[in-house]
Amino acid sequence: RAKTLGKGQYHLFDPTMHAAAVQALQLENDLRKAIHQEEFVVHYQPIISLSTGKITGFEALVRWQHPSRGTVSPALFIPLAEETGLINSIGKLVLSLACHQIQEWYQKKLIDESIFMSVNISARQFAQLDIVEQIDQIVAETQINPQCLKLEITESAFINNAQSAKAILQALRQRQIQLSIDDFGTGYSSLSYLHNFPVDTLKVDRSFVSKLDGTLESLGLIPAIKKIAETMKMSVVAEGIETEKQLAQLRELNCEFGQGYFFAKPLPKKEATELIVASPKW
Ligand code: C2E
Ligand code: MG
Ligand code: MG
Ligand code: MG
């Protein structure tokens, strides 16, 4: 970065800024290498049908196993990956690993085709011109039923590029790939976009769920979100369920799906497979 400023411009940085910049640059370099060195793995967190209490799908969540720093949180490196464009190759890798995983479970007859795999697609990734081709290629290569694939997109992915977003969503709809709005309620405040885009599921952000303490007041916006979803024929997933009380309150609201540490944390492939075999019921 300093290079672009030309010779003699280094004094623009004060020492603390310089240290932070060097650190960020180091992380960026490491991130670049991480893809080739196969340092990314995907963990799988079950999504539960609150009516049956059984696993109905999984969310794929990427983990970076850094050789010296240990596991780096996606909250830390995903923003950097977005900024640098590295998210495109990381995202493609995650999509491919997740699709291979669900196909493996299906072929081993551990799951049937009612179980879905939900994969996060960042705004920048979604804005790639060839995103639909990338998805087509991975679906073809893994031979998964496209109905078992669900993509999680945040509101910002629509808002910044409404025109192309609509075309992409329609292409996904044609392929029967499902779509969730992630972190619903935390982003853009206008709801009008929901009318224009074919969306299957709203994921209520964890910040709403964590407030639930058994009282009516703690429900906050969740009943309103549930109503919106009903009106639009969408289902609701509550993120971040950590307590029995929260689960009971969400069941009372007829919230269809839930996900959170109360059921299971995101699990490495092996443990996720063991969980499927154990076939728990909550
Ligand atoms: P997200 O998509 O909203 O994922 C849910 C996050 O909540 C995950 O954090 C999950 O581990 C965490 N979580 C689930 N249940 C609970 C709970 O009961 N309590 C608490 N405290 N947390 C819970 P994680 O894995 O650290 O990921 C953070 C974010 O990073 C994700 O939020 C998503 O925005 C992003 N991310 C993760 N993997 C990917 C990926 O493969 N691609 C992209 N584009 N983004 C990803
Ligand atoms: Mg998500
Ligand atoms: Mg989420
Ligand atoms: Mg969230």
JSON list of N, CA and C in Angstrom, two decimals, residues 95-107 111 113 115-119 135-151 175-178:
[
{"chain": "A", "resi": 95, "resn": "LEU", "atom": "N", "xyz": [-18.77, -23.51, -0.86]},
{"chain": "A", "resi": 95, "resn": "LEU", "atom": "CA", "xyz": [-19.94, -24.05, -1.55]},
{"chain": "A", "resi": 95, "resn": "LEU", "atom": "C", "xyz": [-19.66, -25.46, -2.06]},
{"chain": "A", "resi": 96, "resn": "SER", "atom": "N", "xyz": [-18.48, -25.65, -2.61]},
{"chain": "A", "resi": 96, "resn": "SER", "atom": "CA", "xyz": [-18.12, -26.95, -3.14]},
{"chain": "A", "resi": 96, "resn": "SER", "atom": "C", "xyz": [-18.00, -27.99, -2.02]},
{"chain": "A", "resi": 97, "resn": "LEU", "atom": "N", "xyz": [-17.32, -27.64, -0.93]},
{"chain": "A", "resi": 97, "resn": "LEU", "atom": "CA", "xyz": [-17.17, -28.59, 0.19]},
{"chain": "A", "resi": 97, "resn": "LEU", "atom": "C", "xyz": [-18.53, -28.94, 0.78]},
{"chain": "A", "resi": 98, "resn": "ALA", "atom": "N", "xyz": [-19.39, -27.94, 0.94]},
{"chain": "A", "resi": 98, "resn": "ALA", "atom": "CA", "xyz": [-20.71, -28.17, 1.55]},
{"chain": "A", "resi": 98, "resn": "ALA", "atom": "C", "xyz": [-21.58, -29.06, 0.66]},
{"chain": "A", "resi": 99, "resn": "CYS", "atom": "N", "xyz": [-21.53, -28.83, -0.65]},
{"chain": "A", "resi": 99, "resn": "CYS", "atom": "CA", "xyz": [-22.31, -29.65, -1.57]},
{"chain": "A", "resi": 99, "resn": "CYS", "atom": "C", "xyz": [-21.78, -31.08, -1.60]},
{"chain": "A", "resi": 100, "resn": "HIS", "atom": "N", "xyz": [-20.46, -31.23, -1.60]},
{"chain": "A", "resi": 100, "resn": "HIS", "atom": "CA", "xyz": [-19.88, -32.58, -1.54]},
{"chain": "A", "resi": 100, "resn": "HIS", "atom": "C", "xyz": [-20.32, -33.30, -0.26]},
{"chain": "A", "resi": 101, "resn": "GLN", "atom": "N", "xyz": [-20.35, -32.55, 0.85]},
{"chain": "A", "resi": 101, "resn": "GLN", "atom": "CA", "xyz": [-20.70, -33.15, 2.14]},
{"chain": "A", "resi": 101, "resn": "GLN", "atom": "C", "xyz": [-22.13, -33.68, 2.14]},
{"chain": "A", "resi": 102, "resn": "ILE", "atom": "N", "xyz": [-23.06, -32.85, 1.67]},
{"chain": "A", "resi": 102, "resn": "ILE", "atom": "CA", "xyz": [-24.46, -33.31, 1.72]},
{"chain": "A", "resi": 102, "resn": "ILE", "atom": "C", "xyz": [-24.69, -34.47, 0.77]},
{"chain": "A", "resi": 103, "resn": "GLN", "atom": "N", "xyz": [-23.96, -34.45, -0.34]},
{"chain": "A", "resi": 103, "resn": "GLN", "atom": "CA", "xyz": [-24.07, -35.56, -1.28]},
{"chain": "A", "resi": 103, "resn": "GLN", "atom": "C", "xyz": [-23.50, -36.84, -0.67]},
{"chain": "A", "resi": 104, "resn": "GLU", "atom": "N", "xyz": [-22.41, -36.72, 0.08]},
{"chain": "A", "resi": 104, "resn": "GLU", "atom": "CA", "xyz": [-21.82, -37.89, 0.74]},
{"chain": "A", "resi": 104, "resn": "GLU", "atom": "C", "xyz": [-22.81, -38.48, 1.76]},
{"chain": "A", "resi": 105, "resn": "TRP", "atom": "N", "xyz": [-23.42, -37.62, 2.58]},
{"chain": "A", "resi": 105, "resn": "TRP", "atom": "CA", "xyz": [-24.40, -38.10, 3.56]},
{"chain": "A", "resi": 105, "resn": "TRP", "atom": "C", "xyz": [-25.59, -38.77, 2.87]},
{"chain": "A", "resi": 106, "resn": "TYR", "atom": "N", "xyz": [-25.98, -38.18, 1.75]},
{"chain": "A", "resi": 106, "resn": "TYR", "atom": "CA", "xyz": [-27.12, -38.73, 1.01]},
{"chain": "A", "resi": 106, "resn": "TYR", "atom": "C", "xyz": [-26.76, -40.11, 0.43]},
{"chain": "A", "resi": 107, "resn": "GLN", "atom": "N", "xyz": [-25.56, -40.20, -0.15]},
{"chain": "A", "resi": 107, "resn": "GLN", "atom": "CA", "xyz": [-25.16, -41.48, -0.77]},
{"chain": "A", "resi": 107, "resn": "GLN", "atom": "C", "xyz": [-24.95, -42.57, 0.26]},
{"chain": "A", "resi": 111, "resn": "ILE", "atom": "N", "xyz": [-29.04, -39.45, 5.25]},
{"chain": "A", "resi": 111, "resn": "ILE", "atom": "CA", "xyz": [-30.10, -38.44, 5.17]},
{"chain": "A", "resi": 111, "resn": "ILE", "atom": "C", "xyz": [-30.92, -38.70, 3.91]},
{"chain": "A", "resi": 113, "resn": "GLU", "atom": "N", "xyz": [-33.60, -36.60, 0.88]},
{"chain": "A", "resi": 113, "resn": "GLU", "atom": "CA", "xyz": [-33.55, -35.33, 0.16]},
{"chain": "A", "resi": 113, "resn": "GLU", "atom": "C", "xyz": [-34.36, -34.21, 0.81]},
{"chain": "A", "resi": 115, "resn": "ILE", "atom": "N", "xyz": [-33.49, -33.09, 3.67]},
{"chain": "A", "resi": 115, "resn": "ILE", "atom": "CA", "xyz": [-32.47, -32.36, 4.45]},
{"chain": "A", "resi": 115, "resn": "ILE", "atom": "C", "xyz": [-31.73, -31.39, 3.53]},
{"chain": "A", "resi": 116, "resn": "PHE", "atom": "N", "xyz": [-31.63, -30.13, 3.97]},
{"chain": "A", "resi": 116, "resn": "PHE", "atom": "CA", "xyz": [-30.97, -29.14, 3.11]},
{"chain": "A", "resi": 116, "resn": "PHE", "atom": "C", "xyz": [-29.63, -28.70, 3.67]},
{"chain": "A", "resi": 117, "resn": "MET", "atom": "N", "xyz": [-28.84, -28.12, 2.79]},
{"chain": "A", "resi": 117, "resn": "MET", "atom": "CA", "xyz": [-27.55, -27.52, 3.17]},
{"chain": "A", "resi": 117, "resn": "MET", "atom": "C", "xyz": [-27.63, -26.04, 2.85]},
{"chain": "A", "resi": 118, "resn": "SER", "atom": "N", "xyz": [-27.41, -25.23, 3.87]},
{"chain": "A", "resi": 118, "resn": "SER", "atom": "CA", "xyz": [-27.50, -23.78, 3.72]},
{"chain": "A", "resi": 118, "resn": "SER", "atom": "C", "xyz": [-26.09, -23.20, 3.68]},
{"chain": "A", "resi": 119, "resn": "VAL", "atom": "N", "xyz": [-25.81, -22.39, 2.68]},
{"chain": "A", "resi": 119, "resn": "VAL", "atom": "CA", "xyz": [-24.45, -21.86, 2.49]},
{"chain": "A", "resi": 119, "resn": "VAL", "atom": "C", "xyz": [-24.50, -20.33, 2.41]},
{"chain": "A", "resi": 135, "resn": "ILE", "atom": "N", "xyz": [-22.42, -21.72, -9.46]},
{"chain": "A", "resi": 135, "resn": "ILE", "atom": "CA", "xyz": [-23.32, -22.61, -8.71]},
{"chain": "A", "resi": 135, "resn": "ILE", "atom": "C", "xyz": [-23.72, -23.80, -9.58]},
{"chain": "A", "resi": 136, "resn": "ASP", "atom": "N", "xyz": [-24.07, -23.53, -10.84]},
{"chain": "A", "resi": 136, "resn": "ASP", "atom": "CA", "xyz": [-24.43, -24.61, -11.77]},
{"chain": "A", "resi": 136, "resn": "ASP", "atom": "C", "xyz": [-23.32, -25.64, -11.86]},
{"chain": "A", "resi": 137, "resn": "GLN", "atom": "N", "xyz": [-22.11, -25.15, -11.93]},
{"chain": "A", "resi": 137, "resn": "GLN", "atom": "CA", "xyz": [-20.97, -26.04, -12.09]},
{"chain": "A", "resi": 137, "resn": "GLN", "atom": "C", "xyz": [-20.81, -26.96, -10.87]},
{"chain": "A", "resi": 138, "resn": "ILE", "atom": "N", "xyz": [-20.96, -26.38, -9.68]},
{"chain": "A", "resi": 138, "resn": "ILE", "atom": "CA", "xyz": [-20.80, -27.17, -8.46]},
{"chain": "A", "resi": 138, "resn": "ILE", "atom": "C", "xyz": [-21.97, -28.16, -8.29]},
{"chain": "A", "resi": 139, "resn": "VAL", "atom": "N", "xyz": [-23.16, -27.72, -8.65]},
{"chain": "A", "resi": 139, "resn": "VAL", "atom": "CA", "xyz": [-24.33, -28.61, -8.57]},
{"chain": "A", "resi": 139, "resn": "VAL", "atom": "C", "xyz": [-24.13, -29.79, -9.54]},
{"chain": "A", "resi": 140, "resn": "ALA", "atom": "N", "xyz": [-23.64, -29.48, -10.74]},
{"chain": "A", "resi": 140, "resn": "ALA", "atom": "CA", "xyz": [-23.44, -30.54, -11.73]},
{"chain": "A", "resi": 140, "resn": "ALA", "atom": "C", "xyz": [-22.34, -31.51, -11.28]},
{"chain": "A", "resi": 141, "resn": "GLU", "atom": "N", "xyz": [-21.27, -30.93, -10.77]},
{"chain": "A", "resi": 141, "resn": "GLU", "atom": "CA", "xyz": [-20.12, -31.73, -10.35]},
{"chain": "A", "resi": 141, "resn": "GLU", "atom": "C", "xyz": [-20.46, -32.65, -9.17]},
{"chain": "A", "resi": 142, "resn": "THR", "atom": "N", "xyz": [-21.24, -32.15, -8.22]},
{"chain": "A", "resi": 142, "resn": "THR", "atom": "CA", "xyz": [-21.54, -32.94, -7.03]},
{"chain": "A", "resi": 142, "resn": "THR", "atom": "C", "xyz": [-22.81, -33.76, -7.20]},
{"chain": "A", "resi": 143, "resn": "GLN", "atom": "N", "xyz": [-23.58, -33.43, -8.27]},
{"chain": "A", "resi": 143, "resn": "GLN", "atom": "CA", "xyz": [-24.82, -34.17, -8.55]},
{"chain": "A", "resi": 143, "resn": "GLN", "atom": "C", "xyz": [-25.86, -34.04, -7.44]},
{"chain": "A", "resi": 144, "resn": "ILE", "atom": "N", "xyz": [-25.81, -32.96, -6.68]},
{"chain": "A", "resi": 144, "resn": "ILE", "atom": "CA", "xyz": [-26.82, -32.82, -5.63]},
{"chain": "A", "resi": 144, "resn": "ILE", "atom": "C", "xyz": [-28.15, -32.40, -6.24]},
{"chain": "A", "resi": 145, "resn": "ASN", "atom": "N", "xyz": [-29.21, -32.72, -5.53]},
{"chain": "A", "resi": 145, "resn": "ASN", "atom": "CA", "xyz": [-30.52, -32.21, -5.90]},
{"chain": "A", "resi": 145, "resn": "ASN", "atom": "C", "xyz": [-30.53, -30.71, -5.56]},
{"chain": "A", "resi": 146, "resn": "PRO", "atom": "N", "xyz": [-30.73, -29.83, -6.56]},
{"chain": "A", "resi": 146, "resn": "PRO", "atom": "CA", "xyz": [-30.65, -28.39, -6.28]},
{"chain": "A", "resi": 146, "resn": "PRO", "atom": "C", "xyz": [-31.65, -27.93, -5.21]},
{"chain": "A", "resi": 147, "resn": "GLN", "atom": "N", "xyz": [-32.72, -28.70, -5.03]},
{"chain": "A", "resi": 147, "resn": "GLN", "atom": "CA", "xyz": [-33.70, -28.35, -3.99]},
{"chain": "A", "resi": 147, "resn": "GLN", "atom": "C", "xyz": [-33.12, -28.48, -2.58]},
{"chain": "A", "resi": 148, "resn": "CYS", "atom": "N", "xyz": [-32.03, -29.23, -2.46]},
{"chain": "A", "resi": 148, "resn": "CYS", "atom": "CA", "xyz": [-31.40, -29.40, -1.15]},
{"chain": "A", "resi": 148, "resn": "CYS", "atom": "C", "xyz": [-30.42, -28.27, -0.83]},
{"chain": "A", "resi": 149, "resn": "LEU", "atom": "N", "xyz": [-30.22, -27.40, -1.79]},
{"chain": "A", "resi": 149, "resn": "LEU", "atom": "CA", "xyz": [-29.27, -26.30, -1.57]},
{"chain": "A", "resi": 149, "resn": "LEU", "atom": "C", "xyz": [-30.05, -25.02, -1.24]},
{"chain": "A", "resi": 150, "resn": "LYS", "atom": "N", "xyz": [-29.57, -24.36, -0.19]},
{"chain": "A", "resi": 150, "resn": "LYS", "atom": "CA", "xyz": [-30.18, -23.11, 0.24]},
{"chain": "A", "resi": 150, "resn": "LYS", "atom": "C", "xyz": [-29.07, -22.08, 0.33]},
{"chain": "A", "resi": 151, "resn": "LEU", "atom": "N", "xyz": [-29.28, -20.90, -0.18]},
{"chain": "A", "resi": 151, "resn": "LEU", "atom": "CA", "xyz": [-28.25, -19.87, -0.09]},
{"chain": "A", "resi": 151, "resn": "LEU", "atom": "C", "xyz": [-28.67, -18.80, 0.90]},
{"chain": "A", "resi": 175, "resn": "ARG", "atom": "N", "xyz": [-33.97, -22.96, -10.95]},
{"chain": "A", "resi": 175, "resn": "ARG", "atom": "CA", "xyz": [-33.23, -24.18, -10.63]},
{"chain": "A", "resi": 175, "resn": "ARG", "atom": "C", "xyz": [-33.72, -24.83, -9.34]},
{"chain": "A", "resi": 176, "resn": "GLN", "atom": "N", "xyz": [-34.73, -24.21, -8.71]},
{"chain": "A", "resi": 176, "resn": "GLN", "atom": "CA", "xyz": [-35.31, -24.69, -7.45]},
{"chain": "A", "resi": 176, "resn": "GLN", "atom": "C", "xyz": [-34.33, -24.64, -6.28]},
{"chain": "A", "resi": 177, "resn": "ILE", "atom": "N", "xyz": [-33.33, -23.79, -6.41]},
{"chain": "A", "resi": 177, "resn": "ILE", "atom": "CA", "xyz": [-32.42, -23.54, -5.28]},
{"chain": "A", "resi": 177, "resn": "ILE", "atom": "C", "xyz": [-33.15, -22.57, -4.35]},
{"chain": "A", "resi": 178, "resn": "GLN", "atom": "N", "xyz": [-33.04, -22.85, -3.03]},
{"chain": "A", "resi": 178, "resn": "GLN", "atom": "CA", "xyz": [-33.78, -22.01, -2.08]},
{"chain": "A", "resi": 178, "resn": "GLN", "atom": "C", "xyz": [-32.94, -20.83, -1.60]}
]
